[in-house]
Each structure stands twice: as C-alpha cells, then as structure tokens.
C-alpha positions as a Python dict, from the first residue, in 0.01 Angstrom:
ca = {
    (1, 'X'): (0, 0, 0),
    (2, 'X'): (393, 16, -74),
    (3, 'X'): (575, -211, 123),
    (4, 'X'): (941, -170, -2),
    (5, 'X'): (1278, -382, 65),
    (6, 'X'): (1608, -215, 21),
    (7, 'X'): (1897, -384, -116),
    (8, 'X'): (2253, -257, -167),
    (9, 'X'): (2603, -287, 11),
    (10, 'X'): (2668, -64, 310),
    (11, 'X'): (2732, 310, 170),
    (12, 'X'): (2526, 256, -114),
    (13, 'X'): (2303, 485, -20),
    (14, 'X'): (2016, 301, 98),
    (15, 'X'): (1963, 548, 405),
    (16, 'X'): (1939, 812, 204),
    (17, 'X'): (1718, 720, -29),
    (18, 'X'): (1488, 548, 195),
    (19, 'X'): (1433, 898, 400),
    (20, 'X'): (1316, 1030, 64),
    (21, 'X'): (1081, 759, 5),
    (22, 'X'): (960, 757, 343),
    (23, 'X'): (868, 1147, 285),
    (24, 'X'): (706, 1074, -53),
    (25, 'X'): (470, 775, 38),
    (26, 'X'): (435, 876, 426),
    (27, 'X'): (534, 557, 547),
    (28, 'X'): (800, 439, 827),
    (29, 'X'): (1154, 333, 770),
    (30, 'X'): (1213, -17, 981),
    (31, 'X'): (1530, -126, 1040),
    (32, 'X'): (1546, -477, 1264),
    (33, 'X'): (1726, -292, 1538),
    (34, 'X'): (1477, -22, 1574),
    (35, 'X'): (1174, -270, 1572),
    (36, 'X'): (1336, -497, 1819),
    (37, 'X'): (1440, -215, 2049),
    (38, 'X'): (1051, -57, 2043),
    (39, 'X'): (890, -456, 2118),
    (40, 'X'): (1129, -444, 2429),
    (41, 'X'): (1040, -154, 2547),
    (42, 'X'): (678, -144, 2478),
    (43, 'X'): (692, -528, 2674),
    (44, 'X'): (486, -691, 2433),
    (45, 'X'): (518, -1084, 2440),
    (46, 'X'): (763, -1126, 2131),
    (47, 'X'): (978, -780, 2318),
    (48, 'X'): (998, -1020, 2658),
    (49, 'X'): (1112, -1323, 2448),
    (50, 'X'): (1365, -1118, 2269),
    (51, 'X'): (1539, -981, 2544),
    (52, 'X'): (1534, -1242, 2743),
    (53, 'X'): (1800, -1394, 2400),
    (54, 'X'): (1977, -1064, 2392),
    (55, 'X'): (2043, -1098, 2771),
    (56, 'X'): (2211, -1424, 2776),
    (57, 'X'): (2414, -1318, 2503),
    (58, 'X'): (2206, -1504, 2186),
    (59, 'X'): (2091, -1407, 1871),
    (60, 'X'): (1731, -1370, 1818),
    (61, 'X'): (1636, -1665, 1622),
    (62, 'X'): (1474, -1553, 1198),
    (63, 'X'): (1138, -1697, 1314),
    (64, 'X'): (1091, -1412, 1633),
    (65, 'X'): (1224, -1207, 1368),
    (66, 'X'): (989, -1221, 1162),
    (67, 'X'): (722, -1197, 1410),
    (68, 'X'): (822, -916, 1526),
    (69, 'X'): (783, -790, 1152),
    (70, 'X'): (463, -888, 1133),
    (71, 'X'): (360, -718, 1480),
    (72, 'X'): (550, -391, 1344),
    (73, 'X'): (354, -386, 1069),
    (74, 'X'): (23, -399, 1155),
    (75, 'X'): (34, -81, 1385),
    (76, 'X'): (-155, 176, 1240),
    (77, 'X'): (183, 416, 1133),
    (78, 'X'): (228, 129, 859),
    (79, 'X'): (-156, 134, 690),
    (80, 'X'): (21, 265, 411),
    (81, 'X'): (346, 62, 382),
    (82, 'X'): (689, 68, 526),
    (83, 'X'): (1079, 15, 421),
    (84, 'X'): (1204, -251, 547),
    (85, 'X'): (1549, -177, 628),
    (86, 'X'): (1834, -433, 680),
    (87, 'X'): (1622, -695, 675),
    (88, 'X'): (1604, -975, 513),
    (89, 'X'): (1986, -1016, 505),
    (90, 'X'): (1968, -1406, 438),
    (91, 'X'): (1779, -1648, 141),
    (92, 'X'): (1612, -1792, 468),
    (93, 'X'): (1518, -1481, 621),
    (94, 'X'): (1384, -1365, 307),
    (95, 'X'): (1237, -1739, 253),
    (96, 'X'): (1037, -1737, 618),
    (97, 'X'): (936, -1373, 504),
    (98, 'X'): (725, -1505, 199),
    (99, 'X'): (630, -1811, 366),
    (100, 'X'): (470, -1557, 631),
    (101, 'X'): (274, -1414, 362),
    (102, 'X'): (410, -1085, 441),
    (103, 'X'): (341, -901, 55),
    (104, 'X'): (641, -714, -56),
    (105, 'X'): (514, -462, -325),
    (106, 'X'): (884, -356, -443),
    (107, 'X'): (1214, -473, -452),
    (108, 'X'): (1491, -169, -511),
    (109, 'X'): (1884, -269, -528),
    (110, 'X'): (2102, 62, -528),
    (111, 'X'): (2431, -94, -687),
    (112, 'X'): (2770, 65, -640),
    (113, 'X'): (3077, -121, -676),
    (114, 'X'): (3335, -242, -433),
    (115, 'X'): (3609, 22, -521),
    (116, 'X'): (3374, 309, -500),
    (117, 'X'): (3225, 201, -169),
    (118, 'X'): (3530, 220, 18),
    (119, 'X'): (3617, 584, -139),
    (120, 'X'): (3264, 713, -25),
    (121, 'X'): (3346, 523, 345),
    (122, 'X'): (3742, 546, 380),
    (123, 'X'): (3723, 961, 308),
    (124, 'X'): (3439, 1014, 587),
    (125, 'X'): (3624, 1203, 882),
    (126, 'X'): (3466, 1293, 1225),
    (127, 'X'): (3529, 1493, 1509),
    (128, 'X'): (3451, 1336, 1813),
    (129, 'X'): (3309, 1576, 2059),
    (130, 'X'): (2995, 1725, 1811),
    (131, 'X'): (2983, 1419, 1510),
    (132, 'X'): (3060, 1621, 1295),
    (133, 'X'): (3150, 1430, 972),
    (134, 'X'): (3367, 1564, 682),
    (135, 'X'): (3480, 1374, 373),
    (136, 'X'): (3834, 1425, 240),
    (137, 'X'): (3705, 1458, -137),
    (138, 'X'): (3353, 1559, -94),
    (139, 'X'): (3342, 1782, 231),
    (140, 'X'): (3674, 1879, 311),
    (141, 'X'): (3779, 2065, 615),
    (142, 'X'): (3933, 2410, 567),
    (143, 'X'): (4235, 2251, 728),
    (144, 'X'): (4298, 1882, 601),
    (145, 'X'): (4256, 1682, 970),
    (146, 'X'): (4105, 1959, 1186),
    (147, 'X'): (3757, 2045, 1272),
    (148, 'X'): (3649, 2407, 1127),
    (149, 'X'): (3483, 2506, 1450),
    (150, 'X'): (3705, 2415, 1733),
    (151, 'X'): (4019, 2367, 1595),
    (152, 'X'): (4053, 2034, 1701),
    (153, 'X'): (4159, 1702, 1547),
    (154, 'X'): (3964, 1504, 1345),
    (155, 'X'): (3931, 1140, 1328),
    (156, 'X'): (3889, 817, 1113),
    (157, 'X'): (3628, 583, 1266),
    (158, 'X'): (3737, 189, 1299),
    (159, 'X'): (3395, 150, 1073),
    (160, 'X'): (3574, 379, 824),
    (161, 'X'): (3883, 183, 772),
    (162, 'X'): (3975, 37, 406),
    (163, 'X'): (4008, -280, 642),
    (164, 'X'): (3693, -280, 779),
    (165, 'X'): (3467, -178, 508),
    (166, 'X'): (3622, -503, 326),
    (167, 'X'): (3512, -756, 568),
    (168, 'X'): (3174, -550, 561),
    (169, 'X'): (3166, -578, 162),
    (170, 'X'): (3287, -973, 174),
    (171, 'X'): (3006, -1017, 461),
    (172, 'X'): (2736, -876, 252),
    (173, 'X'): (2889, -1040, -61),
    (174, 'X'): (2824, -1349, 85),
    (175, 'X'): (2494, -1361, 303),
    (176, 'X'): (2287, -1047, 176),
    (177, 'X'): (2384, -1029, -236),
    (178, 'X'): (2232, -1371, -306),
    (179, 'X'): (1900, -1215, -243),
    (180, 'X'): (1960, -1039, -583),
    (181, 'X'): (1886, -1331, -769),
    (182, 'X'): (1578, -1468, -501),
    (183, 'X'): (1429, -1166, -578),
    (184, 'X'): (1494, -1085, -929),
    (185, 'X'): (1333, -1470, -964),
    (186, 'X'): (1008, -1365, -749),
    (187, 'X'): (965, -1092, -973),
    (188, 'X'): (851, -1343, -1271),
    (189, 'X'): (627, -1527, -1057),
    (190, 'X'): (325, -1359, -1169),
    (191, 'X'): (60, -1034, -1040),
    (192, 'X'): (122, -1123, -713),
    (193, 'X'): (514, -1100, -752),
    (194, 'X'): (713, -793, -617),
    (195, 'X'): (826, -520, -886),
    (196, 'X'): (1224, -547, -900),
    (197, 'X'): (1409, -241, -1007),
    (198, 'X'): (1789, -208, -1010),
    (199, 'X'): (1974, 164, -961),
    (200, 'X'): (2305, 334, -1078),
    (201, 'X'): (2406, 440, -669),
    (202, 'X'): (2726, 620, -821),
    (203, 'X'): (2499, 893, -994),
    (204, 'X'): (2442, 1198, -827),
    (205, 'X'): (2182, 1130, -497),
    (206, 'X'): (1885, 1354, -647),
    (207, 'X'): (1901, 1128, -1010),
    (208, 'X'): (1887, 820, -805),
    (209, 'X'): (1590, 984, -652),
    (210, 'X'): (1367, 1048, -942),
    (211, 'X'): (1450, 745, -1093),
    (212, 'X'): (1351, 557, -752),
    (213, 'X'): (1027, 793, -724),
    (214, 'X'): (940, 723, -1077),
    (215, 'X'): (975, 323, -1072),
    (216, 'X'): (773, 298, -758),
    (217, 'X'): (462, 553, -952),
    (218, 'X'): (525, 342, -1263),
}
C-alpha cells in the first residue's frame, strides 16, 4: 500500500513527478477535480449532493470532500495506493483527512523557490489552435513568437503571466505551505506516522526522480 500526498507550489513539478510514480507503483493519480467530476457522473449519492452545490454556484463543503476521498479510494484501481493530488490544500482539510482515518503512507514536498517558479511559468508560450507549448529558454521556437508548424503567432496564457503566477504563489503561500510543518510534525508521531521527504525541484526532472523512487523503496 503507498498512499502518497504531493506538496509543492504550482510549477514545481508535482505533475510530473507524480506520472512517474504512478507508473512505478501502478497506482492512480487523484486530483479533487477529477474525483468530483467521475462521482457526478457515475450518480453516486455524494456525485448528486455535489452537483447539486456546484449548480447553485457553492463550494463543496471539506467534509463531502473528503467523502468523496474515501469513496475514490476504495474502488478496486486504488488496492494498491493512489496520489492524492491537490488535495489537502488547507490545515483543516488535511485535519478532517486524519480524523477520517484515511492512512497516508508518504508525504513528498518538491521545493522550488518563488523566483524560479515564475521563470519555469512566465517563459511557457502556446499556440492556440494545436496547444502546442514552447518555453522561451527551454524550448524555443525557431522563430522567437511563432509556431514552427504553421507559421502562426504564439501566445502567453493569462495563467502564464508574472502577475498571475504571484497571486498563485501568495495563495499557496498562505493556505497550502502551512501543511509543511502539519506534516513534517505527523511524521514524529510514531510507526503509524507518514514518511516525510523534502526534494531539490530545481534539479534536473530525472534526479528528482530517483531520489523520489528511492525515498519511497527506502
């Protein structure tokens, strides 16, 4: 069993490295999203109730949440674990997590600071009619600004703006960081305690693999 919780700022990498765990232990990536889009569809009870929220416009409450967690993993796919992606975000979400005696076998933060976050983010450049994404330092078009296959413009996403990616950082700086330290404090509590490990994300993506790989066989 290797349930697994993800921690990191946005374009740290967490994606990434998650696909490669995912391959490794054959187990499913879960982000909230996903999970809540599959309950409505399927219909099941906690699906109806969540809709129902997301229909009049509310937010589905940490408690359905976390059922739905629950429900998600006990289908067979997850007999051998999952990633639990974006989620928890909050102490309490993490809190009502524990207190629903759902086991979380390791804890992995993928740290990259602010600065180098909004390089990897700010550089990404897309062109609109295939997604094609480029990256002014890493992935460069032939032509700066123009798609190598059509000739066409390329373009910065809102999400890619140094603006944007700041109010993302400050968000998760202030809800989703703190559960650095809840976490790093579970990890003392004893056998039954989640392993905590903490990675380098501005090494190259395949060290940051091994090193994740290795922790979780350790």
């Amino acid at each position: 069993m290797m349930r697994i919780i993800l921690l990191g700022p946005p374009g740290a990498g967490k994606g990434t490295q998650a696909q490669f765990i995912s391959k490794e232990y054959d187990i499913p990536q879960i982000s909230t999203g996903d999970m809540l889009r599959a309950a409505i569809k399927e219909g099941s009870e906690l699906g109806k109730k969540a809709k129902d929220i997301m229909n009049a416009g509310g937010l589905v409450s940490d408690d359905l949440i976390i059922n739905l967690v629950k429900e998600r993993i006990a289908k067979p796919d997850c007999a051998n674990g999952c990633i639990l992606d974006g989620f928890p975000r909050t102490i309490p979400q993490a809190q009502a997590l524990a207190d629903a005696d759902v086991a979380i076998d390791h804890v992995i933060e993928i740290s990259v600071p602010d600065d180098e976050i909004v390089k990897r983010l700010s550089g990404r450049r897309q062109h609109p009619g295939s997604g094609r994404v480029y990256h002014v330092d890493h992935n460069p078009s032939k032509v700066e600004g123009i798609d190598d296959v059509t000739g066409e413009a390329l373009i910065q996403r809102e999400d890619d703006k140094e603006s944007t990616i700041r109010d993302r950082l400050a968000t998760y700086h202030e809800q989703t960081s703190a559960l650095v330290g809840f976490y790093q404090d579970k990890a003392k509590e004893g056998a039954d305690a989640p392993n905590y490990d903490k990675f380098d994300g501005t090494q190259g993506i395949d060290d940051v693999k091994q090193q994740i790989l290795s922790a979780l066989k350790g």
